[in-house]
């Protein structure tokens, strides 16, 4: 199977400036995630906060395929709303990776293999 046909995962790790966490979380939950989930090919999104270490924030996006990252609607988000532009100076340490699903289809567990 060609990578372009596989499901994909976008992972974004980033930091937020001290004192801006409340607005950052509100912006991410109320605007940033919904904008992306409205784009064709975005199936789901989750957010996480690190127990320790940095970057403190992680967002994962399940994608139908890599094509989700090339749609006109997704690419238009780069411009950003007024709220997005307000938040940009207060986030940093951005690490962004895209992965393709290499999971072998699972079959029912029938017990340990005997060799």
PDB file of N, CA and C in Angstrom:
ATOM      1  N   UNK A   1       0.849  -1.188   0.000  1.00  0.00           N
ATOM      2  CA  UNK A   1       0.000   0.000   0.000  1.00  0.00           C
ATOM      3  C   UNK A   1       0.890   1.245   0.000  1.00  0.00           C
ATOM      4  N   UNK A   2       0.572   2.166  -0.843  1.00  0.00           N
ATOM      5  CA  UNK A   2       1.288   3.441  -0.950  1.00  0.00           C
ATOM      6  C   UNK A   2       0.975   4.304   0.279  1.00  0.00           C
ATOM      7  N   UNK A   3       1.970   5.063   0.773  1.00  0.00           N
ATOM      8  CA  UNK A   3       1.757   5.921   1.953  1.00  0.00           C
ATOM      9  C   UNK A   3       0.580   6.872   1.781  1.00  0.00           C
ATOM     10  N   UNK A   4       0.355   7.345   0.566  1.00  0.00           N
ATOM     11  CA  UNK A   4      -0.726   8.307   0.343  1.00  0.00           C
ATOM     12  C   UNK A   4      -2.104   7.695   0.578  1.00  0.00           C
ATOM     13  N   UNK A   5      -2.187   6.362   0.602  1.00  0.00           N
ATOM     14  CA  UNK A   5      -3.466   5.675   0.810  1.00  0.00           C
ATOM     15  C   UNK A   5      -3.692   5.288   2.270  1.00  0.00           C
ATOM     16  N   UNK A   6      -2.676   5.412   3.082  1.00  0.00           N
ATOM     17  CA  UNK A   6      -2.774   4.981   4.481  1.00  0.00           C
ATOM     18  C   UNK A   6      -3.389   6.073   5.355  1.00  0.00           C
ATOM     19  N   UNK A   7      -4.003   5.639   6.458  1.00  0.00           N
ATOM     20  CA  UNK A   7      -4.414   6.609   7.472  1.00  0.00           C
ATOM     21  C   UNK A   7      -3.152   7.284   7.989  1.00  0.00           C
ATOM     22  N   UNK A   8      -3.322   8.473   8.522  1.00  0.00           N
ATOM     23  CA  UNK A   8      -2.152   9.220   8.993  1.00  0.00           C
ATOM     24  C   UNK A   8      -2.448   9.865  10.346  1.00  0.00           C
ATOM     25  N   UNK A   9      -1.394  10.326  10.985  1.00  0.00           N
ATOM     26  CA  UNK A   9      -1.487  10.991  12.281  1.00  0.00           C
ATOM     27  C   UNK A   9      -0.604  12.232  12.235  1.00  0.00           C
ATOM     28  N   UNK A  10      -1.190  13.357  12.598  1.00  0.00           N
ATOM     29  CA  UNK A  10      -0.436  14.596  12.763  1.00  0.00           C
ATOM     30  C   UNK A  10      -0.260  14.794  14.260  1.00  0.00           C
ATOM     31  N   UNK A  11       0.987  14.970  14.691  1.00  0.00           N
ATOM     32  CA  UNK A  11       1.274  15.203  16.105  1.00  0.00           C
ATOM     33  C   UNK A  11       1.976  16.545  16.236  1.00  0.00           C
ATOM     34  N   UNK A  12       1.466  17.364  17.144  1.00  0.00           N
ATOM     35  CA  UNK A  12       2.025  18.695  17.362  1.00  0.00           C
ATOM     36  C   UNK A  12       2.312  18.862  18.849  1.00  0.00           C
ATOM     37  N   UNK A  13       3.571  19.150  19.166  1.00  0.00           N
ATOM     38  CA  UNK A  13       3.964  19.430  20.547  1.00  0.00           C
ATOM     39  C   UNK A  13       4.369  20.892  20.616  1.00  0.00           C
ATOM     40  N   UNK A  14       3.963  21.569  21.687  1.00  0.00           N
ATOM     41  CA  UNK A  14       4.320  22.976  21.821  1.00  0.00           C
ATOM     42  C   UNK A  14       4.242  23.433  23.260  1.00  0.00           C
ATOM     43  N   UNK A  15       4.796  24.595  23.489  1.00  0.00           N
ATOM     44  CA  UNK A  15       4.838  25.249  24.791  1.00  0.00           C
ATOM     45  C   UNK A  15       3.951  26.473  24.766  1.00  0.00           C
ATOM     46  N   UNK A  16       3.548  26.898  25.927  1.00  0.00           N
ATOM     47  CA  UNK A  16       2.760  28.120  26.072  1.00  0.00           C
ATOM     48  C   UNK A  16       3.446  28.997  27.120  1.00  0.00           C
ATOM     49  N   UNK A  17       3.507  30.268  26.826  1.00  0.00           N
ATOM     50  CA  UNK A  17       4.122  31.234  27.739  1.00  0.00           C
ATOM     51  C   UNK A  17       3.397  31.228  29.083  1.00  0.00           C
ATOM     52  N   UNK A  18       4.204  31.285  30.145  1.00  0.00           N
ATOM     53  CA  UNK A  18       3.659  31.342  31.503  1.00  0.00           C
ATOM     54  C   UNK A  18       2.643  32.476  31.611  1.00  0.00           C
ATOM     55  N   UNK A  19       1.517  32.206  32.248  1.00  0.00           N
ATOM     56  CA  UNK A  19       0.484  33.210  32.433  1.00  0.00           C
ATOM     57  C   UNK A  19      -0.547  33.253  31.310  1.00  0.00           C
ATOM     58  N   UNK A  20      -0.310  32.515  30.236  1.00  0.00           N
ATOM     59  CA  UNK A  20      -1.233  32.496  29.097  1.00  0.00           C
ATOM     60  C   UNK A  20      -1.949  31.153  28.946  1.00  0.00           C
ATOM     61  N   UNK A  21      -1.725  30.221  29.874  1.00  0.00           N
ATOM     62  CA  UNK A  21      -2.264  28.873  29.733  1.00  0.00           C
ATOM     63  C   UNK A  21      -3.788  28.834  29.630  1.00  0.00           C
ATOM     64  N   UNK A  22      -4.478  29.624  30.446  1.00  0.00           N
ATOM     65  CA  UNK A  22      -5.945  29.590  30.421  1.00  0.00           C
ATOM     66  C   UNK A  22      -6.489  30.006  29.057  1.00  0.00           C
ATOM     67  N   UNK A  23      -5.989  31.122  28.546  1.00  0.00           N
ATOM     68  CA  UNK A  23      -6.476  31.566  27.236  1.00  0.00           C
ATOM     69  C   UNK A  23      -5.997  30.626  26.130  1.00  0.00           C
ATOM     70  N   UNK A  24      -4.773  30.132  26.255  1.00  0.00           N
ATOM     71  CA  UNK A  24      -4.242  29.177  25.282  1.00  0.00           C
ATOM     72  C   UNK A  24      -5.149  27.951  25.197  1.00  0.00           C
ATOM     73  N   UNK A  25      -5.512  27.379  26.336  1.00  0.00           N
ATOM     74  CA  UNK A  25      -6.377  26.195  26.348  1.00  0.00           C
ATOM     75  C   UNK A  25      -7.766  26.512  25.803  1.00  0.00           C
ATOM     76  N   UNK A  26      -8.293  27.664  26.146  1.00  0.00           N
ATOM     77  CA  UNK A  26      -9.601  28.067  25.626  1.00  0.00           C
ATOM     78  C   UNK A  26      -9.540  28.219  24.107  1.00  0.00           C
ATOM     79  N   UNK A  27      -8.511  28.911  23.614  1.00  0.00           N
ATOM     80  CA  UNK A  27      -8.341  29.093  22.165  1.00  0.00           C
ATOM     81  C   UNK A  27      -8.204  27.745  21.462  1.00  0.00           C
ATOM     82  N   UNK A  28      -7.378  26.865  22.022  1.00  0.00           N
ATOM     83  CA  UNK A  28      -7.142  25.572  21.383  1.00  0.00           C
ATOM     84  C   UNK A  28      -8.430  24.753  21.316  1.00  0.00           C
ATOM     85  N   UNK A  29      -9.173  24.726  22.432  1.00  0.00           N
ATOM     86  CA  UNK A  29     -10.390  23.911  22.502  1.00  0.00           C
ATOM     87  C   UNK A  29     -11.566  24.508  21.733  1.00  0.00           C
ATOM     88  N   UNK A  30     -11.686  25.825  21.756  1.00  0.00           N
ATOM     89  CA  UNK A  30     -12.872  26.459  21.165  1.00  0.00           C
ATOM     90  C   UNK A  30     -12.688  26.897  19.719  1.00  0.00           C
ATOM     91  N   UNK A  31     -11.438  27.091  19.280  1.00  0.00           N
ATOM     92  CA  UNK A  31     -11.230  27.551  17.908  1.00  0.00           C
ATOM     93  C   UNK A  31     -10.292  26.637  17.121  1.00  0.00           C
ATOM     94  N   UNK A  32      -9.093  26.434  17.627  1.00  0.00           N
ATOM     95  CA  UNK A  32      -8.068  25.728  16.858  1.00  0.00           C
ATOM     96  C   UNK A  32      -8.498  24.304  16.480  1.00  0.00           C
ATOM     97  N   UNK A  33      -8.886  23.495  17.452  1.00  0.00           N
ATOM     98  CA  UNK A  33      -9.313  22.122  17.136  1.00  0.00           C
ATOM     99  C   UNK A  33     -10.558  22.091  16.253  1.00  0.00           C
ATOM    100  N   UNK A  34     -11.618  22.822  16.590  1.00  0.00           N
ATOM    101  CA  UNK A  34     -12.814  22.776  15.737  1.00  0.00           C
ATOM    102  C   UNK A  34     -12.548  23.189  14.291  1.00  0.00           C
ATOM    103  N   UNK A  35     -11.678  24.177  14.079  1.00  0.00           N
ATOM    104  CA  UNK A  35     -11.346  24.583  12.704  1.00  0.00           C
ATOM    105  C   UNK A  35     -10.763  23.408  11.923  1.00  0.00           C
ATOM    106  N   UNK A  36      -9.874  22.679  12.552  1.00  0.00           N
ATOM    107  CA  UNK A  36      -9.234  21.567  11.870  1.00  0.00           C
ATOM    108  C   UNK A  36     -10.184  20.396  11.692  1.00  0.00           C
ATOM    109  N   UNK A  37     -10.980  20.123  12.683  1.00  0.00           N
ATOM    110  CA  UNK A  37     -11.934  19.011  12.565  1.00  0.00           C
ATOM    111  C   UNK A  37     -13.004  19.276  11.516  1.00  0.00           C
ATOM    112  N   UNK A  38     -13.193  20.521  11.140  1.00  0.00           N
ATOM    113  CA  UNK A  38     -14.146  20.862  10.076  1.00  0.00           C
ATOM    114  C   UNK A  38     -13.548  20.635   8.685  1.00  0.00           C
ATOM    115  N   UNK A  39     -12.251  20.375   8.616  1.00  0.00           N
ATOM    116  CA  UNK A  39     -11.586  20.165   7.321  1.00  0.00           C
ATOM    117  C   UNK A  39     -11.795  18.733   6.839  1.00  0.00           C
ATOM    118  N   UNK A  40     -11.950  18.555   5.534  1.00  0.00           N
ATOM    119  CA  UNK A  40     -12.095  17.209   4.978  1.00  0.00           C
ATOM    120  C   UNK A  40     -10.888  16.340   5.342  1.00  0.00           C
ATOM    121  N   UNK A  41     -11.163  15.116   5.757  1.00  0.00           N
ATOM    122  CA  UNK A  41     -10.095  14.165   6.049  1.00  0.00           C
ATOM    123  C   UNK A  41      -9.601  14.162   7.482  1.00  0.00           C
ATOM    124  N   UNK A  42     -10.012  15.133   8.305  1.00  0.00           N
ATOM    125  CA  UNK A  42      -9.662  15.121   9.728  1.00  0.00           C
ATOM    126  C   UNK A  42     -10.724  14.310  10.454  1.00  0.00           C
ATOM    127  N   UNK A  43     -10.322  13.205  11.074  1.00  0.00           N
ATOM    128  CA  UNK A  43     -11.272  12.280  11.689  1.00  0.00           C
ATOM    129  C   UNK A  43     -11.480  12.534  13.176  1.00  0.00           C
ATOM    130  N   UNK A  44     -10.412  12.859  13.883  1.00  0.00           N
ATOM    131  CA  UNK A  44     -10.526  13.107  15.321  1.00  0.00           C
ATOM    132  C   UNK A  44      -9.309  13.894  15.794  1.00  0.00           C
ATOM    133  N   UNK A  45      -9.431  14.431  16.994  1.00  0.00           N
ATOM    134  CA  UNK A  45      -8.325  15.182  17.592  1.00  0.00           C
ATOM    135  C   UNK A  45      -8.368  14.986  19.101  1.00  0.00           C
ATOM    136  N   UNK A  46      -7.195  14.968  19.706  1.00  0.00           N
ATOM    137  CA  UNK A  46      -7.072  14.860  21.165  1.00  0.00           C
ATOM    138  C   UNK A  46      -5.962  15.794  21.612  1.00  0.00           C
ATOM    139  N   UNK A  47      -6.083  16.267  22.857  1.00  0.00           N
ATOM    140  CA  UNK A  47      -5.047  17.108  23.459  1.00  0.00           C
ATOM    141  C   UNK A  47      -4.556  16.464  24.742  1.00  0.00           C
ATOM    142  N   UNK A  48      -3.268  16.659  25.009  1.00  0.00           N
ATOM    143  CA  UNK A  48      -2.643  16.097  26.199  1.00  0.00           C
ATOM    144  C   UNK A  48      -1.729  17.144  26.825  1.00  0.00           C
ATOM    145  N   UNK A  49      -1.527  16.994  28.141  1.00  0.00           N
ATOM    146  CA  UNK A  49      -0.582  17.840  28.876  1.00  0.00           C
ATOM    147  C   UNK A  49       0.447  16.906  29.504  1.00  0.00           C
ATOM    148  N   UNK A  50       1.719  17.251  29.386  1.00  0.00           N
ATOM    149  CA  UNK A  50       2.797  16.419  29.927  1.00  0.00           C
ATOM    150  C   UNK A  50       2.730  16.389  31.452  1.00  0.00           C
ATOM    151  N   UNK A  51       2.989  15.238  32.012  1.00  0.00           N
ATOM    152  CA  UNK A  51       3.084  15.092  33.465  1.00  0.00           C
ATOM    153  C   UNK A  51       4.327  15.837  33.956  1.00  0.00           C
ATOM    154  N   UNK A  52       5.400  15.731  33.182  1.00  0.00           N
ATOM    155  CA  UNK A  52       6.635  16.458  33.485  1.00  0.00           C
ATOM    156  C   UNK A  52       7.390  16.692  32.187  1.00  0.00           C
ATOM    157  N   UNK A  53       8.305  17.627  32.204  1.00  0.00           N
ATOM    158  CA  UNK A  53       9.110  17.921  31.024  1.00  0.00           C
ATOM    159  C   UNK A  53       8.410  18.848  30.042  1.00  0.00           C
ATOM    160  N   UNK A  54       9.135  19.155  28.982  1.00  0.00           N
ATOM    161  CA  UNK A  54       8.626  20.068  27.958  1.00  0.00           C
ATOM    162  C   UNK A  54       8.904  19.474  26.596  1.00  0.00           C
ATOM    163  N   UNK A  55       8.155  19.819  25.604  1.00  0.00           N
ATOM    164  CA  UNK A  55       7.010  20.719  25.604  1.00  0.00           C
ATOM    165  C   UNK A  55       5.842  20.125  26.401  1.00  0.00           C
ATOM    166  N   UNK A  56       5.083  21.002  27.031  1.00  0.00           N
ATOM    167  CA  UNK A  56       4.002  20.571  27.916  1.00  0.00           C
ATOM    168  C   UNK A  56       2.753  20.110  27.194  1.00  0.00           C
ATOM    169  N   UNK A  57       2.522  20.590  25.978  1.00  0.00           N
ATOM    170  CA  UNK A  57       1.259  20.300  25.308  1.00  0.00           C
ATOM    171  C   UNK A  57       1.471  19.464  24.053  1.00  0.00           C
ATOM    172  N   UNK A  58       0.548  18.532  23.844  1.00  0.00           N
ATOM    173  CA  UNK A  58       0.567  17.657  22.675  1.00  0.00           C
ATOM    174  C   UNK A  58      -0.841  17.602  22.107  1.00  0.00           C
ATOM    175  N   UNK A  59      -0.942  17.718  20.804  1.00  0.00           N
ATOM    176  CA  UNK A  59      -2.222  17.516  20.113  1.00  0.00           C
ATOM    177  C   UNK A  59      -2.002  16.447  19.053  1.00  0.00           C
ATOM    178  N   UNK A  60      -2.950  15.523  18.951  1.00  0.00           N
ATOM    179  CA  UNK A  60      -2.893  14.493  17.915  1.00  0.00           C
ATOM    180  C   UNK A  60      -4.137  14.608  17.052  1.00  0.00           C
ATOM    181  N   UNK A  61      -3.935  14.436  15.766  1.00  0.00           N
ATOM    182  CA  UNK A  61      -5.026  14.511  14.799  1.00  0.00           C
ATOM    183  C   UNK A  61      -5.000  13.239  13.964  1.00  0.00           C
ATOM    184  N   UNK A  62      -6.083  12.485  13.997  1.00  0.00           N
ATOM    185  CA  UNK A  62      -6.206  11.301  13.153  1.00  0.00           C
ATOM    186  C   UNK A  62      -6.713  11.758  11.789  1.00  0.00           C
ATOM    187  N   UNK A  63      -6.007  11.340  10.738  1.00  0.00           N
ATOM    188  CA  UNK A  63      -6.320  11.777   9.385  1.00  0.00           C
ATOM    189  C   UNK A  63      -6.722  10.588   8.516  1.00  0.00           C
ATOM    190  N   UNK A  64      -7.689  10.821   7.654  1.00  0.00           N
ATOM    191  CA  UNK A  64      -8.109   9.800   6.693  1.00  0.00           C
ATOM    192  C   UNK A  64      -6.928   9.379   5.817  1.00  0.00           C
ATOM    193  N   UNK A  65      -6.114  10.343   5.432  1.00  0.00           N
ATOM    194  CA  UNK A  65      -4.906  10.109   4.636  1.00  0.00           C
ATOM    195  C   UNK A  65      -4.078  11.391   4.660  1.00  0.00           C
ATOM    196  N   UNK A  66      -2.910  11.325   4.066  1.00  0.00           N
ATOM    197  CA  UNK A  66      -2.053  12.512   3.979  1.00  0.00           C
ATOM    198  C   UNK A  66      -2.715  13.639   3.197  1.00  0.00           C
ATOM    199  N   UNK A  67      -3.650  13.299   2.329  1.00  0.00           N
ATOM    200  CA  UNK A  67      -4.343  14.301   1.509  1.00  0.00           C
ATOM    201  C   UNK A  67      -5.075  15.332   2.363  1.00  0.00           C
ATOM    202  N   UNK A  68      -5.432  14.981   3.599  1.00  0.00           N
ATOM    203  CA  UNK A  68      -6.127  15.923   4.488  1.00  0.00           C
ATOM    204  C   UNK A  68      -5.295  17.184   4.714  1.00  0.00           C
ATOM    205  N   UNK A  69      -3.978  17.044   4.652  1.00  0.00           N
ATOM    206  CA  UNK A  69      -3.082  18.177   4.901  1.00  0.00           C
ATOM    207  C   UNK A  69      -2.864  19.040   3.663  1.00  0.00           C
ATOM    208  N   UNK A  70      -3.488  18.664   2.558  1.00  0.00           N
ATOM    209  CA  UNK A  70      -3.336  19.418   1.309  1.00  0.00           C
ATOM    210  C   UNK A  70      -4.647  20.023   0.818  1.00  0.00           C
ATOM    211  N   UNK A  71      -5.718  19.888   1.592  1.00  0.00           N
ATOM    212  CA  UNK A  71      -6.995  20.434   1.136  1.00  0.00           C
ATOM    213  C   UNK A  71      -6.962  21.958   1.192  1.00  0.00           C
ATOM    214  N   UNK A  72      -7.750  22.553   0.347  1.00  0.00           N
ATOM    215  CA  UNK A  72      -7.838  24.013   0.297  1.00  0.00           C
ATOM    216  C   UNK A  72      -8.274  24.570   1.652  1.00  0.00           C
ATOM    217  N   UNK A  73      -9.234  23.900   2.275  1.00  0.00           N
ATOM    218  CA  UNK A  73      -9.762  24.369   3.563  1.00  0.00           C
ATOM    219  C   UNK A  73      -8.674  24.342   4.646  1.00  0.00           C
ATOM    220  N   UNK A  74      -7.883  23.270   4.693  1.00  0.00           N
ATOM    221  CA  UNK A  74      -6.821  23.183   5.698  1.00  0.00           C
ATOM    222  C   UNK A  74      -5.732  24.226   5.434  1.00  0.00           C
ATOM    223  N   UNK A  75      -5.304  24.340   4.195  1.00  0.00           N
ATOM    224  CA  UNK A  75      -4.241  25.292   3.856  1.00  0.00           C
ATOM    225  C   UNK A  75      -4.658  26.737   4.135  1.00  0.00           C
ATOM    226  N   UNK A  76      -5.943  27.029   4.023  1.00  0.00           N
ATOM    227  CA  UNK A  76      -6.447  28.384   4.292  1.00  0.00           C
ATOM    228  C   UNK A  76      -6.323  28.754   5.776  1.00  0.00           C
ATOM    229  N   UNK A  77      -6.212  27.764   6.653  1.00  0.00           N
ATOM    230  CA  UNK A  77      -6.108  28.038   8.089  1.00  0.00           C
ATOM    231  C   UNK A  77      -4.782  28.702   8.461  1.00  0.00           C
ATOM    232  N   UNK A  78      -3.798  28.582   7.601  1.00  0.00           N
ATOM    233  CA  UNK A  78      -2.478  29.155   7.886  1.00  0.00           C
ATOM    234  C   UNK A  78      -2.549  30.663   8.139  1.00  0.00           C
ATOM    235  N   UNK A  79      -3.441  31.339   7.451  1.00  0.00           N
ATOM    236  CA  UNK A  79      -3.619  32.789   7.626  1.00  0.00           C
ATOM    237  C   UNK A  79      -3.935  33.118   9.082  1.00  0.00           C
ATOM    238  N   UNK A  80      -4.870  32.408   9.676  1.00  0.00           N
ATOM    239  CA  UNK A  80      -5.205  32.592  11.082  1.00  0.00           C
ATOM    240  C   UNK A  80      -6.241  33.668  11.336  1.00  0.00           C
ATOM    241  N   UNK A  81      -7.065  33.427  12.329  1.00  0.00           N
ATOM    242  CA  UNK A  81      -8.072  34.392  12.762  1.00  0.00           C
ATOM    243  C   UNK A  81      -7.402  35.442  13.651  1.00  0.00           C
ATOM    244  N   UNK A  82      -8.163  36.421  14.060  1.00  0.00           N
ATOM    245  CA  UNK A  82      -7.638  37.445  14.975  1.00  0.00           C
ATOM    246  C   UNK A  82      -7.173  36.799  16.279  1.00  0.00           C
ATOM    247  N   UNK A  83      -7.933  35.826  16.776  1.00  0.00           N
ATOM    248  CA  UNK A  83      -7.569  35.165  18.035  1.00  0.00           C
ATOM    249  C   UNK A  83      -6.285  34.354  17.849  1.00  0.00           C
ATOM    250  N   UNK A  84      -6.173  33.660  16.724  1.00  0.00           N
ATOM    251  CA  UNK A  84      -4.955  32.896  16.436  1.00  0.00           C
ATOM    252  C   UNK A  84      -3.751  33.830  16.387  1.00  0.00           C
ATOM    253  N   UNK A  85      -3.891  34.955  15.722  1.00  0.00           N
ATOM    254  CA  UNK A  85      -2.786  35.919  15.627  1.00  0.00           C
ATOM    255  C   UNK A  85      -2.417  36.470  17.003  1.00  0.00           C
ATOM    256  N   UNK A  86      -3.409  36.642  17.868  1.00  0.00           N
ATOM    257  CA  UNK A  86      -3.158  37.115  19.232  1.00  0.00           C
ATOM    258  C   UNK A  86      -2.355  36.074  20.025  1.00  0.00           C
ATOM    259  N   UNK A  87      -2.618  34.791  19.783  1.00  0.00           N
ATOM    260  CA  UNK A  87      -1.969  33.734  20.551  1.00  0.00           C
ATOM    261  C   UNK A  87      -0.567  33.381  20.048  1.00  0.00           C
ATOM    262  N   UNK A  88      -0.268  33.648  18.797  1.00  0.00           N
ATOM    263  CA  UNK A  88       1.021  33.231  18.202  1.00  0.00           C
ATOM    264  C   UNK A  88       2.248  33.642  19.010  1.00  0.00           C
ATOM    265  N   UNK A  89       2.332  34.879  19.500  1.00  0.00           N
ATOM    266  CA  UNK A  89       3.548  35.256  20.242  1.00  0.00           C
ATOM    267  C   UNK A  89       3.692  34.540  21.590  1.00  0.00           C
ATOM    268  N   UNK A  90       2.637  33.881  22.052  1.00  0.00           N
ATOM    269  CA  UNK A  90       2.635  33.280  23.386  1.00  0.00           C
ATOM    270  C   UNK A  90       2.787  31.765  23.356  1.00  0.00           C
ATOM    271  N   UNK A  91       3.082  31.226  22.181  1.00  0.00           N
ATOM    272  CA  UNK A  91       3.353  29.799  22.075  1.00  0.00           C
ATOM    273  C   UNK A  91       4.678  29.614  21.361  1.00  0.00           C
ATOM    274  N   UNK A  92       5.327  28.515  21.645  1.00  0.00           N
ATOM    275  CA  UNK A  92       6.633  28.292  21.029  1.00  0.00           C
ATOM    276  C   UNK A  92       7.076  26.858  21.198  1.00  0.00           C
ATOM    277  N   UNK A  93       8.316  26.597  20.817  1.00  0.00           N
ATOM    278  CA  UNK A  93       8.865  25.251  20.928  1.00  0.00           C
ATOM    279  C   UNK A  93       8.112  24.237  20.100  1.00  0.00           C
ATOM    280  N   UNK A  94       7.544  24.692  18.999  1.00  0.00           N
ATOM    281  CA  UNK A  94       6.690  23.845  18.173  1.00  0.00           C
ATOM    282  C   UNK A  94       7.478  22.707  17.528  1.00  0.00           C
ATOM    283  N   UNK A  95       6.978  21.494  17.718  1.00  0.00           N
ATOM    284  CA  UNK A  95       7.502  20.301  17.054  1.00  0.00           C
ATOM    285  C   UNK A  95       6.310  19.651  16.380  1.00  0.00           C
ATOM    286  N   UNK A  96       6.405  19.448  15.068  1.00  0.00           N
ATOM    287  CA  UNK A  96       5.274  18.925  14.287  1.00  0.00           C
ATOM    288  C   UNK A  96       5.770  17.748  13.458  1.00  0.00           C
ATOM    289  N   UNK A  97       5.090  16.614  13.586  1.00  0.00           N
ATOM    290  CA  UNK A  97       5.449  15.424  12.815  1.00  0.00           C
ATOM    291  C   UNK A  97       4.194  14.812  12.218  1.00  0.00           C
ATOM    292  N   UNK A  98       4.346  14.238  11.031  1.00  0.00           N
ATOM    293  CA  UNK A  98       3.258  13.525  10.370  1.00  0.00           C
ATOM    294  C   UNK A  98       3.701  12.073  10.221  1.00  0.00           C
ATOM    295  N   UNK A  99       2.811  11.160  10.572  1.00  0.00           N
ATOM    296  CA  UNK A  99       3.094   9.731  10.509  1.00  0.00           C
ATOM    297  C   UNK A  99       2.032   9.040   9.663  1.00  0.00           C
ATOM    298  N   UNK A 100       2.411   7.913   9.050  1.00  0.00           N
ATOM    299  CA  UNK A 100       1.425   7.079   8.364  1.00  0.00           C
ATOM    300  C   UNK A 100       1.263   5.785   9.150  1.00  0.00           C
ATOM    301  N   UNK A 101       0.078   5.232   9.102  1.00  0.00           N
ATOM    302  CA  UNK A 101      -0.272   4.018   9.832  1.00  0.00           C
ATOM    303  C   UNK A 101       0.390   2.809   9.174  1.00  0.00           C
ATOM    304  N   UNK A 102       1.159   2.069   9.954  1.00  0.00           N
ATOM    305  CA  UNK A 102       1.795   0.860   9.437  1.00  0.00           C
ATOM    306  C   UNK A 102       1.289  -0.386  10.168  1.00  0.00           C
ATOM    307  N   UNK A 103       0.183  -0.233  10.891  1.00  0.00           N
ATOM    308  CA  UNK A 103      -0.375  -1.341  11.652  1.00  0.00           C
ATOM    309  C   UNK A 103      -0.787  -2.472  10.722  1.00  0.00           C
ATOM    310  N   UNK A 104      -0.351  -3.678  11.060  1.00  0.00           N
ATOM    311  CA  UNK A 104      -0.812  -4.861  10.347  1.00  0.00           C
ATOM    312  C   UNK A 104      -2.210  -5.165  10.862  1.00  0.00           C
ATOM    313  N   UNK A 105      -3.153  -5.458   9.973  1.00  0.00           N
ATOM    314  CA  UNK A 105      -4.505  -5.778  10.457  1.00  0.00           C
ATOM    315  C   UNK A 105      -4.448  -6.867  11.530  1.00  0.00           C
ATOM    316  N   UNK A 106      -5.114  -6.611  12.631  1.00  0.00           N
ATOM    317  CA  UNK A 106      -5.085  -7.542  13.760  1.00  0.00           C
ATOM    318  C   UNK A 106      -6.075  -8.673  13.551  1.00  0.00           C
ATOM    319  N   UNK A 107      -5.727  -9.816  14.106  1.00  0.00           N
ATOM    320  CA  UNK A 107      -6.647 -10.953  14.083  1.00  0.00           C
ATOM    321  C   UNK A 107      -6.932 -11.321  15.527  1.00  0.00           C
ATOM    322  N   UNK A 108      -7.974 -12.075  15.774  1.00  0.00           N
ATOM    323  CA  UNK A 108      -8.299 -12.427  17.156  1.00  0.00           C
ATOM    324  C   UNK A 108      -7.143 -13.168  17.825  1.00  0.00           C
ATOM    325  N   UNK A 109      -6.953 -12.914  19.110  1.00  0.00           N
ATOM    326  CA  UNK A 109      -5.916 -13.607  19.873  1.00  0.00           C
ATOM    327  C   UNK A 109      -6.389 -15.020  20.155  1.00  0.00           C
ATOM    328  N   UNK A 110      -5.617 -15.985  19.725  1.00  0.00           N
ATOM    329  CA  UNK A 110      -5.996 -17.388  19.896  1.00  0.00           C
ATOM    330  C   UNK A 110      -5.095 -18.096  20.893  1.00  0.00           C
ATOM    331  N   UNK A 111      -4.382 -17.340  21.688  1.00  0.00           N
ATOM    332  CA  UNK A 111      -3.466 -17.919  22.655  1.00  0.00           C
ATOM    333  C   UNK A 111      -2.034 -17.815  22.171  1.00  0.00           C
ATOM    334  N   UNK A 112      -1.087 -18.161  23.036  1.00  0.00           N
ATOM    335  CA  UNK A 112       0.323 -18.054  22.662  1.00  0.00           C
ATOM    336  C   UNK A 112       0.650 -18.961  21.478  1.00  0.00           C
ATOM    337  N   UNK A 113       1.558 -18.493  20.651  1.00  0.00           N
ATOM    338  CA  UNK A 113       2.013 -19.317  19.520  1.00  0.00           C
ATOM    339  C   UNK A 113       2.887 -20.449  20.034  1.00  0.00           C
ATOM    340  N   UNK A 114       2.777 -21.572  19.383  1.00  0.00           N
ATOM    341  CA  UNK A 114       3.639 -22.710  19.723  1.00  0.00           C
ATOM    342  C   UNK A 114       4.630 -22.876  18.592  1.00  0.00           C
ATOM    343  N   UNK A 115       5.893 -22.848  18.939  1.00  0.00           N
ATOM    344  CA  UNK A 115       6.938 -22.955  17.916  1.00  0.00           C
ATOM    345  C   UNK A 115       7.536 -24.329  17.919  1.00  0.00           C
TER     346      UNK A 115
END
